[in-house]
mmCIF file of C-alpha atoms (C1' of nucleotides) in Angstrom:
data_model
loop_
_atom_site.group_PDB
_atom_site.id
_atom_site.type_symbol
_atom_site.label_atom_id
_atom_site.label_comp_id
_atom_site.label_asym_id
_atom_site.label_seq_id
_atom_site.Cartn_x
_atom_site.Cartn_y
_atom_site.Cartn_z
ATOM 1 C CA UNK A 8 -91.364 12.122 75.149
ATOM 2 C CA UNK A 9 -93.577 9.154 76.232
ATOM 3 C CA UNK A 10 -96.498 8.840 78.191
ATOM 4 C CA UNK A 11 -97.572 5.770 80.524
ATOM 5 C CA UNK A 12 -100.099 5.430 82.226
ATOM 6 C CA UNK A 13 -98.864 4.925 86.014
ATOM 7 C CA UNK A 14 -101.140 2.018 87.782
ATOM 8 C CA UNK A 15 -98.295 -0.422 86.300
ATOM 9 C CA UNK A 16 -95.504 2.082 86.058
ATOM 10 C CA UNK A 17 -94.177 3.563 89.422
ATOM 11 C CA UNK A 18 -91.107 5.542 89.263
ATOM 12 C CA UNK A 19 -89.529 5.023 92.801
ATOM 13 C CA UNK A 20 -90.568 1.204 93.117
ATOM 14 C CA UNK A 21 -88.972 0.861 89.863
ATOM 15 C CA UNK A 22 -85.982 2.588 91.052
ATOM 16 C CA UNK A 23 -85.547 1.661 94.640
ATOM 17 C CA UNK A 24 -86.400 -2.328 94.542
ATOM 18 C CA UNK A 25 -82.531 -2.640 94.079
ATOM 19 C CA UNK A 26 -81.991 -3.630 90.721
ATOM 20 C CA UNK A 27 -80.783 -0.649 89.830
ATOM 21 C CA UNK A 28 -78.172 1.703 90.981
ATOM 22 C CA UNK A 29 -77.889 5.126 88.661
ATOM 23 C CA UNK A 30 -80.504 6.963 89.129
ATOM 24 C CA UNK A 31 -80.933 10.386 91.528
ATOM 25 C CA UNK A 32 -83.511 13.056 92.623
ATOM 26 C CA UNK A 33 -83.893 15.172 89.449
ATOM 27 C CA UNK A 34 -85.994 17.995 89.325
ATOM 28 C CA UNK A 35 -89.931 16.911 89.760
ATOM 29 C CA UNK A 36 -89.131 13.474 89.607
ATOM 30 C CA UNK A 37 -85.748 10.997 88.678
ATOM 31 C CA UNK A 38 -82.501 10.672 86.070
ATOM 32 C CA UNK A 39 -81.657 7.559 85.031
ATOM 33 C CA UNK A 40 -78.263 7.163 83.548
ATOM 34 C CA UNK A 41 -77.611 4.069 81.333
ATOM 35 C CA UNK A 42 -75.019 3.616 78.623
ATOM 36 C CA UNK A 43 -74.201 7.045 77.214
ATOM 37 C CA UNK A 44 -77.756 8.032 77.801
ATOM 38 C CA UNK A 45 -80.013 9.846 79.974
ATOM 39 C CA UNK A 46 -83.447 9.802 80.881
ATOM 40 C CA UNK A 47 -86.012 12.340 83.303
ATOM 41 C CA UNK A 48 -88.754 10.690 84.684
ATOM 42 C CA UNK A 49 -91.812 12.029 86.721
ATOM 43 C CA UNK A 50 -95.726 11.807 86.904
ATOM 44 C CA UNK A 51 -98.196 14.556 85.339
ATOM 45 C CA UNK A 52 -101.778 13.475 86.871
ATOM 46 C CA UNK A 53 -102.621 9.656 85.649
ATOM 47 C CA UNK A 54 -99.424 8.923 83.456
ATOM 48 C CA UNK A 55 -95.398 8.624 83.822
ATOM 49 C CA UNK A 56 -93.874 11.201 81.582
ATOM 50 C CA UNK A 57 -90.698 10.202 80.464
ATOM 51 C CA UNK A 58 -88.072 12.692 78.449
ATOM 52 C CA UNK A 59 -84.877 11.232 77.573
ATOM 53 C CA UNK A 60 -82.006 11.682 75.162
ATOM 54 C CA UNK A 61 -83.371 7.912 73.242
ATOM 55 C CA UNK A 62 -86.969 7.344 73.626
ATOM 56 C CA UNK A 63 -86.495 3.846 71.845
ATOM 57 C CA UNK A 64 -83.705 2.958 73.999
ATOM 58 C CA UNK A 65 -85.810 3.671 77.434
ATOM 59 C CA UNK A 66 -89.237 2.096 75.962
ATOM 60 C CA UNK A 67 -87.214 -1.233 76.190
ATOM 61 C CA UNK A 68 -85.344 -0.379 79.537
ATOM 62 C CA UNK A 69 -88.554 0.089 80.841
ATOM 63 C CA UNK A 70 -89.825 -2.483 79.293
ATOM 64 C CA UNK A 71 -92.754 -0.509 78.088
ATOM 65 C CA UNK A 72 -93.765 -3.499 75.818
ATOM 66 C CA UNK A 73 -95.013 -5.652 78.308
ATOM 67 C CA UNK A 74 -98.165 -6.083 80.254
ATOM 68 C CA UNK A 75 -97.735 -5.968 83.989
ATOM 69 C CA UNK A 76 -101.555 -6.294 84.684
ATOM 70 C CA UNK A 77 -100.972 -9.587 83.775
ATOM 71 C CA UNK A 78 -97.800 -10.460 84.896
ATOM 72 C CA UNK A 79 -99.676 -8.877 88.191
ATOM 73 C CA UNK A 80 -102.974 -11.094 87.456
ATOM 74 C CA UNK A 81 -101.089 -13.944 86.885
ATOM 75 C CA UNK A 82 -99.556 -14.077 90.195
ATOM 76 C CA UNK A 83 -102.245 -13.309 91.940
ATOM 77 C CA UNK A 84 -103.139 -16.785 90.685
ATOM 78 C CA UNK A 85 -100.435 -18.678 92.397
ATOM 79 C CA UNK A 86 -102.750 -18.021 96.029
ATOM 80 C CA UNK A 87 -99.841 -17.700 98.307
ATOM 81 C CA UNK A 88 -100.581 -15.154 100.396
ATOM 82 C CA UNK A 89 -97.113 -13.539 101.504
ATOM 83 C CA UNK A 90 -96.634 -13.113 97.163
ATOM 84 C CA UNK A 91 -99.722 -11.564 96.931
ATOM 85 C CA UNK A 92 -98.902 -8.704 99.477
ATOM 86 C CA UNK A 93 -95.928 -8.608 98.118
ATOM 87 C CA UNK A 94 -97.251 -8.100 94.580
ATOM 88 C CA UNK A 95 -99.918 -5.478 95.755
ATOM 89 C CA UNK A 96 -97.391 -3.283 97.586
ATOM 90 C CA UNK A 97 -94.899 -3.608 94.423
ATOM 91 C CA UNK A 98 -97.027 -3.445 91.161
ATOM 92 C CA UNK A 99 -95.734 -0.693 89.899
ATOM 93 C CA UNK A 100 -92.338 -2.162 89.632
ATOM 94 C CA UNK A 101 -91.518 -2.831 85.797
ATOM 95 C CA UNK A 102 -88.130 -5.139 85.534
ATOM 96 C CA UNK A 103 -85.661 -3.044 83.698
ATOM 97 C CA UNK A 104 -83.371 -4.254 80.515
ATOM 98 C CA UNK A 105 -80.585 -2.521 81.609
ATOM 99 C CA UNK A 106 -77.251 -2.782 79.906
ATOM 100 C CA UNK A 107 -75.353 -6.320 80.452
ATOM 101 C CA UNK A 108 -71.629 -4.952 81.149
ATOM 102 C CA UNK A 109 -72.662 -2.552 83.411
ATOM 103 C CA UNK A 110 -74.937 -4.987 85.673
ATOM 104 C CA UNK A 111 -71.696 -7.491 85.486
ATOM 105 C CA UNK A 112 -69.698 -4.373 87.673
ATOM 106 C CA UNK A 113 -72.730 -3.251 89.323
ATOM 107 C CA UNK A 114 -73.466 -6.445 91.205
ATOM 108 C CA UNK A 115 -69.767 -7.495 91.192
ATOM 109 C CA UNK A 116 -69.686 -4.429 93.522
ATOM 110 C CA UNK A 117 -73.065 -4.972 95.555
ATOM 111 C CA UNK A 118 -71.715 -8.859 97.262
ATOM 112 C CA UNK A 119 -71.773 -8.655 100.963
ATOM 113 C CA UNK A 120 -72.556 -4.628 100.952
ATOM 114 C CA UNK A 121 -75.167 -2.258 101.310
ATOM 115 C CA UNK A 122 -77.196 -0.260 98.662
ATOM 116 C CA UNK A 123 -75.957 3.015 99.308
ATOM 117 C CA UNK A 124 -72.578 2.351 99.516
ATOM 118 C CA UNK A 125 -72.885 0.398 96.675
ATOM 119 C CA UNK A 126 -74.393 3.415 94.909
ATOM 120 C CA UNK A 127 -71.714 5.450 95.776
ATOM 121 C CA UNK A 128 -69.137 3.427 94.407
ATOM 122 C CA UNK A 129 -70.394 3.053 90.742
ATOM 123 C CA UNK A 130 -70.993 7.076 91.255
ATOM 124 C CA UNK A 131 -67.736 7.262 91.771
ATOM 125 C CA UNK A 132 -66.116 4.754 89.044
ATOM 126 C CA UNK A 133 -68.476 6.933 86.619
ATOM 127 C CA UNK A 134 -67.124 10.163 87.624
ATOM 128 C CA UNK A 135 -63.623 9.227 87.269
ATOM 129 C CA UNK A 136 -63.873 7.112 84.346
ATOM 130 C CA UNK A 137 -66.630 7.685 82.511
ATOM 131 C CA UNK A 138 -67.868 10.089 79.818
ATOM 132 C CA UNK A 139 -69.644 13.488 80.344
ATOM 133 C CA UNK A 140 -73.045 13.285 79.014
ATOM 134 C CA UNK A 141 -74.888 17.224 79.053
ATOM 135 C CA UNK A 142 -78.592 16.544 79.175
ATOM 136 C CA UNK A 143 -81.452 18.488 80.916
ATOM 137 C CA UNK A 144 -78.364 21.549 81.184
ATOM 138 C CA UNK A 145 -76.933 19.309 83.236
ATOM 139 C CA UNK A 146 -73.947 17.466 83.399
ATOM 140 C CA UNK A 147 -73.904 13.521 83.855
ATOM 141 C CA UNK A 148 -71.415 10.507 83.682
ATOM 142 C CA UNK A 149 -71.767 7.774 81.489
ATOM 143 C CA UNK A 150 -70.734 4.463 83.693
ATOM 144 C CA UNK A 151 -67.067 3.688 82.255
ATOM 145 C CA UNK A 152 -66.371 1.572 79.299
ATOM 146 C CA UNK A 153 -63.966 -2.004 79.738
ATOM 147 C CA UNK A 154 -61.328 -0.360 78.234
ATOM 148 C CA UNK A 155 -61.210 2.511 80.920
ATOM 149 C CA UNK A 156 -61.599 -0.222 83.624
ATOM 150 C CA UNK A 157 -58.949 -2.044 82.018
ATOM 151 C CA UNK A 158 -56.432 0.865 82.434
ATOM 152 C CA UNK A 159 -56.873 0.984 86.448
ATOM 153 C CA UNK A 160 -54.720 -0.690 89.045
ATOM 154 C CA UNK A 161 -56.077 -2.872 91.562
ATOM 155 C CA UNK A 162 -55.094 0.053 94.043
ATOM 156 C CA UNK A 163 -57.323 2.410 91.956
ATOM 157 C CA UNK A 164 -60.442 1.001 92.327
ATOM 158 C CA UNK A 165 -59.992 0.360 96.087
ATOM 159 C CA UNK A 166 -59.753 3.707 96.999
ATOM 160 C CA UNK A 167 -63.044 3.883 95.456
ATOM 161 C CA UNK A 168 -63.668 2.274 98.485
ATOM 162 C CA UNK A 169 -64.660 -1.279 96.325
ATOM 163 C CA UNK A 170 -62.543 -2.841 99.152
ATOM 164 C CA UNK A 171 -61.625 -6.676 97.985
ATOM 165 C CA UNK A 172 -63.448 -6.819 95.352
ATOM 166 C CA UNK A 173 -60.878 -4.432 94.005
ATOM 167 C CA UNK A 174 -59.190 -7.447 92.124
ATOM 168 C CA UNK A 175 -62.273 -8.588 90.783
ATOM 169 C CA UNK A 176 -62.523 -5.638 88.404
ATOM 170 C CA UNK A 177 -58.924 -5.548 87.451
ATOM 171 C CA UNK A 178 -59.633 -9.509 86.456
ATOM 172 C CA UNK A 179 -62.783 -9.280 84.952
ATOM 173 C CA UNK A 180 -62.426 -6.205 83.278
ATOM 174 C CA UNK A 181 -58.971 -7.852 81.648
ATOM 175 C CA UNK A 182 -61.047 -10.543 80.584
ATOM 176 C CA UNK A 183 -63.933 -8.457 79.217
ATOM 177 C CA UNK A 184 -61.269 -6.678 77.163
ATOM 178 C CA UNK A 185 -61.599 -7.160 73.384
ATOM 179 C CA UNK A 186 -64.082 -10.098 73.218
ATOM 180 C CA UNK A 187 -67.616 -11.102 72.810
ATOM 181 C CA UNK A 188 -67.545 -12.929 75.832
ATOM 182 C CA UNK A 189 -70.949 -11.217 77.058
ATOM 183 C CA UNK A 190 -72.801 -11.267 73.346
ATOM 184 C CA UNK A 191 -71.999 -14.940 73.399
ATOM 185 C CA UNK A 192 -73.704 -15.727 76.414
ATOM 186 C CA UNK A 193 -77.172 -14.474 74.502
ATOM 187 C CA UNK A 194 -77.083 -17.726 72.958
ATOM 188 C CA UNK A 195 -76.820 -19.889 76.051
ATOM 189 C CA UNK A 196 -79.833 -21.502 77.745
ATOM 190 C CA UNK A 197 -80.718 -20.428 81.049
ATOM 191 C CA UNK A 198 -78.564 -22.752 83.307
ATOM 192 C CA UNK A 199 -76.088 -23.080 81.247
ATOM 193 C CA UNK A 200 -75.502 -19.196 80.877
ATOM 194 C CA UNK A 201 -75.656 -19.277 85.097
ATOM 195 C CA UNK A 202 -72.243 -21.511 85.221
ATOM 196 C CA UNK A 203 -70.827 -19.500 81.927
ATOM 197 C CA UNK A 204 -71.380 -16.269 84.003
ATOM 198 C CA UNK A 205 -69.735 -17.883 86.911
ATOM 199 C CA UNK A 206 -66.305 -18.444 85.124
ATOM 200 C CA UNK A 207 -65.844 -14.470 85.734
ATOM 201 C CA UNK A 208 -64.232 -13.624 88.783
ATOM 202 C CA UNK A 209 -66.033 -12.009 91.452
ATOM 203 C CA UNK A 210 -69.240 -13.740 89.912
ATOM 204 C CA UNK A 211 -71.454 -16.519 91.576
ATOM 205 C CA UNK A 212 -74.346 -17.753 91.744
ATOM 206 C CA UNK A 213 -76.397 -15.137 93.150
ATOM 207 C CA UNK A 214 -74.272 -12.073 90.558
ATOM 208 C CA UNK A 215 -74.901 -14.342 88.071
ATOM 209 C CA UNK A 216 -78.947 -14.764 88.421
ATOM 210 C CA UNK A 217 -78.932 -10.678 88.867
ATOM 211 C CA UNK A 218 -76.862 -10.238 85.480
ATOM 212 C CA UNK A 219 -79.265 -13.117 83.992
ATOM 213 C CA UNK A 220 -82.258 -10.951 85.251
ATOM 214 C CA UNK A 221 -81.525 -7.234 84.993
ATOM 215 C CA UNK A 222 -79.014 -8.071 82.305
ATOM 216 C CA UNK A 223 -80.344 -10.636 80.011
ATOM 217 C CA UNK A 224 -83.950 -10.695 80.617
ATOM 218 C CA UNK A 225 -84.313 -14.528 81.546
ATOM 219 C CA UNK A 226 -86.907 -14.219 83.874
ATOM 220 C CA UNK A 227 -86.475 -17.621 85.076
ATOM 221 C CA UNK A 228 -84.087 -16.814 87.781
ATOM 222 C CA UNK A 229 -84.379 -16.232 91.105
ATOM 223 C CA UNK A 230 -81.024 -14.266 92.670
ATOM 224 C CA UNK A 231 -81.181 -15.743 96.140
ATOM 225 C CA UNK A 232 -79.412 -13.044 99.082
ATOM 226 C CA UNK A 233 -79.496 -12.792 102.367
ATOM 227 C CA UNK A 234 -82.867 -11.186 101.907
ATOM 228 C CA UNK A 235 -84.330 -13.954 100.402
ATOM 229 C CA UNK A 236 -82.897 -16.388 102.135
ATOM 230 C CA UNK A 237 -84.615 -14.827 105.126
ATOM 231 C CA UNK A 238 -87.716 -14.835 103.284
ATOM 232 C CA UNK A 239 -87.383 -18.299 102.347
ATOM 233 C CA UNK A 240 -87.099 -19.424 105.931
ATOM 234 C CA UNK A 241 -89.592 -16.986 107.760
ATOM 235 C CA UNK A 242 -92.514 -16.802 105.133
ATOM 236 C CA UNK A 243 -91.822 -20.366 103.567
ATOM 237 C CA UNK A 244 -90.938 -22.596 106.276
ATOM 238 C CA UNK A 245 -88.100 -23.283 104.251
ATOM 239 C CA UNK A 246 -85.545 -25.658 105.561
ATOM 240 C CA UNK A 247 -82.777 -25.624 102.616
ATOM 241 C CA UNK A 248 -79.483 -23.811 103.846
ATOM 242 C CA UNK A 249 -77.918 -24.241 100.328
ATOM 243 C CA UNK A 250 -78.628 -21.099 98.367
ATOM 244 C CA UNK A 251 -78.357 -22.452 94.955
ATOM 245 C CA UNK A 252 -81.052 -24.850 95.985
ATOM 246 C CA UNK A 253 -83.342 -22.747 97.545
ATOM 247 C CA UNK A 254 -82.818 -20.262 93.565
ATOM 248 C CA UNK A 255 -83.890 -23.856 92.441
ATOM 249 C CA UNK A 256 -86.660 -24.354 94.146
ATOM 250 C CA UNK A 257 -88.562 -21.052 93.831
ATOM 251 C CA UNK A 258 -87.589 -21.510 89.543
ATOM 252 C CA UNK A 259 -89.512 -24.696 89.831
ATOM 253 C CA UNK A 260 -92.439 -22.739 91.675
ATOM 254 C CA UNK A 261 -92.888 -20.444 89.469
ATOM 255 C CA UNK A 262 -90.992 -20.938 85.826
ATOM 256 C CA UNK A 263 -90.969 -17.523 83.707
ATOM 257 C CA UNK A 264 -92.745 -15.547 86.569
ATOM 258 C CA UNK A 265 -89.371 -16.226 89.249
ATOM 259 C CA UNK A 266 -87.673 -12.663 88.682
ATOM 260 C CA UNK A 267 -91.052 -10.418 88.805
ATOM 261 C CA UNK A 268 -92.116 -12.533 92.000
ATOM 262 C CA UNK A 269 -88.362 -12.089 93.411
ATOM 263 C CA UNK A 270 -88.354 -8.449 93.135
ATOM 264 C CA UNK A 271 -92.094 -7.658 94.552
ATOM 265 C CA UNK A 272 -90.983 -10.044 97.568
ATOM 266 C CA UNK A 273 -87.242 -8.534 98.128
ATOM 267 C CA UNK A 274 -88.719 -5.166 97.921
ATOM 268 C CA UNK A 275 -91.752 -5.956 100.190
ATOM 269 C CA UNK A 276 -89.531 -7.796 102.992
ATOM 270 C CA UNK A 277 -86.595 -5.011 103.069
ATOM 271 C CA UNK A 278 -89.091 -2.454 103.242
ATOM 272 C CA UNK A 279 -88.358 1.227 102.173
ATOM 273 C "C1'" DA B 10 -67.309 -3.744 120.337
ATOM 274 C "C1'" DC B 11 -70.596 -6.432 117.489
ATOM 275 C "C1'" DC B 12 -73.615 -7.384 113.472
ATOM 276 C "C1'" DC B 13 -75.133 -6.679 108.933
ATOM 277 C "C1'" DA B 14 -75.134 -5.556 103.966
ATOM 278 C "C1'" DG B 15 -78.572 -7.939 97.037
ATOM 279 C "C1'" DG B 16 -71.591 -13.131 98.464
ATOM 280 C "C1'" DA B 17 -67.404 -15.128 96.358
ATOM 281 C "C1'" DA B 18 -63.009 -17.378 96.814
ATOM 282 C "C1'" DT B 19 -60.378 -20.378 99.301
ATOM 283 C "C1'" DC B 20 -59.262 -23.963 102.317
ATOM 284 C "C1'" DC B 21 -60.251 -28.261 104.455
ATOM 285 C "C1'" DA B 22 -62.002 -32.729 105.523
ATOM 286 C "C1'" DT C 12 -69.651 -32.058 97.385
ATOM 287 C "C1'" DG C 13 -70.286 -29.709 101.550
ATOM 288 C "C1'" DG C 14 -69.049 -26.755 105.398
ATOM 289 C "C1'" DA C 15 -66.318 -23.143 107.673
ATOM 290 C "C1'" DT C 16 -63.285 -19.090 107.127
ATOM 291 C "C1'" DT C 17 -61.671 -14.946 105.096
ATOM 292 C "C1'" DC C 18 -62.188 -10.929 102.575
ATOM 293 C "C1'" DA C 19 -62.916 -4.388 103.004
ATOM 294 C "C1'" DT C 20 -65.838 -1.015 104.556
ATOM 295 C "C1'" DG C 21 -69.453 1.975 106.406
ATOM 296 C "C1'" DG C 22 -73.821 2.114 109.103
ATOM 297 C "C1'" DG C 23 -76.797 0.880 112.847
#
DNA sequence: ACCCAGGAATCCA
DNA sequence: TGGATTCATGGG
């Protein structure tokens, strides 16, 4: 079990800013699911309490290390006054380390669709293909492994209802099979790991800064959606239409701080 | 019936 | 290189 205090630690901004997808209602509080392991999340007066089946493991997907009063402080500093609402209302979001395969087919999935549906598709895919995982006398679903994804026909995974990006699974996960393709791309600097990324199918520029963010920790990308892009023109004034342009030009604002600032101001536009 | 959702692939000039 | 079109599917 671990205790956190909660001013910098808030379970459903965490979980609902959309960088995540498999987590649910549990009890007093939230499950996560990640990997083959399972976590239980909920508050107890000033703190977080979180019981899992691999403490370690969810200190670093929570990122428990790191101090978000300063990350907080820090951008604060920048004085623009849309990020600093948006950093107010989201401070208790911590970016998570989640598991690189799994954001590849999470955010392969979530292109031109809508959170919930998206969540219901990688419930499904789990349910089908993944492991059980018993945990809180429960019963879970580990998200499937590339070999399982492998197996499936293109047909298979669209009546999961993954619709054309159906083929994108059958080609990436055929790709995926048997290599180090992702470990490799731990060595690769930041924009050269974006176009590596983008050599999978069903990955661009915008799956490839979320699997660079929620995946790989390089918090020097800025995933640039329709969300943002809205942002970008409403709040900045912004007159770039290109979208890999506008990712480049909020990087160059604000270097190592671009994902925590892109989350507080996604999550503060879409509203809950 | 239309528009939108954490866009990418393809075609076309 | 840049712009328009196409691609499933469910919700508002």
């Amino acid at each position: 079990m671990i205790k956190y205090p909660k001013q910098f630690f808030n379970i459903e901004d965490t979980l609902y800013c959309g960088q995540v997808f498999r987590f649910k209602p549990f009890k007093n509080g939230y499950v996560v699911i990640s990997k083959n392991k399972v976590c239980y999340l909920y508050y107890d007066n000033e703190f977080v309490v979180l019981e899992s089946t691999d403490d370690d493991y969810f200190y670093n997907y929570f990122d428990l290390a790191t101090d978000y009063e300063k990350v907080y402080k820090k951008i604060l500093s920048y004085n623009v006054d849309f990020i600093s609402k948006s950093a107010e209302n989201g401070k208790g979001i911590r970016i998570l380390k989640q598991d690189i395969f799994e954001v590849v087919f999470s955010f392969i999935i979530s292109q031109n669709n809508n959170i919930p549906r998206i969540k219901r598709a990688i419930e499904g895919l789990s349910e089908k293909l993944g492991e059980k995982i018993n945990a809180f006398s429960t019963e879970f679903y580990s998200f499937p492994t590339c070999e399982k994804l492998a197996l499936q026909s293109e047909e298979f995974f669209a009546n999961l209802g993954l619709g054309y990006r159906a083929k994108y699974f059958v080609n990436t996960s055929n790709f995926l099979l048997n290599n180090d393709f992702l470990e490799k791309g731990k060595t690769e600097q930041t924009n050269g790991l974006r176009e590596y990324l983008q050599t999978l199918s069903g990955v661009g520029p915008k799956v490839a800064d979320c699997i660079m963010l929620f995946g790989y920790g390089r918090l020097n990308s800025f995933p640039v959606d329709t969300w943002i892009e809205k942002i970008y023109k409403e709040n900045f004034n912004g007159k770039l239409t290109d979208r890999n342009k506008i990712s480049q030009f909020f990087v160059e604002l604000f270097g190592e701080y671009s994902g925590y600032i892109q989350q507080y101001v996604f999550y503060y536009k879409r509203g809950k």
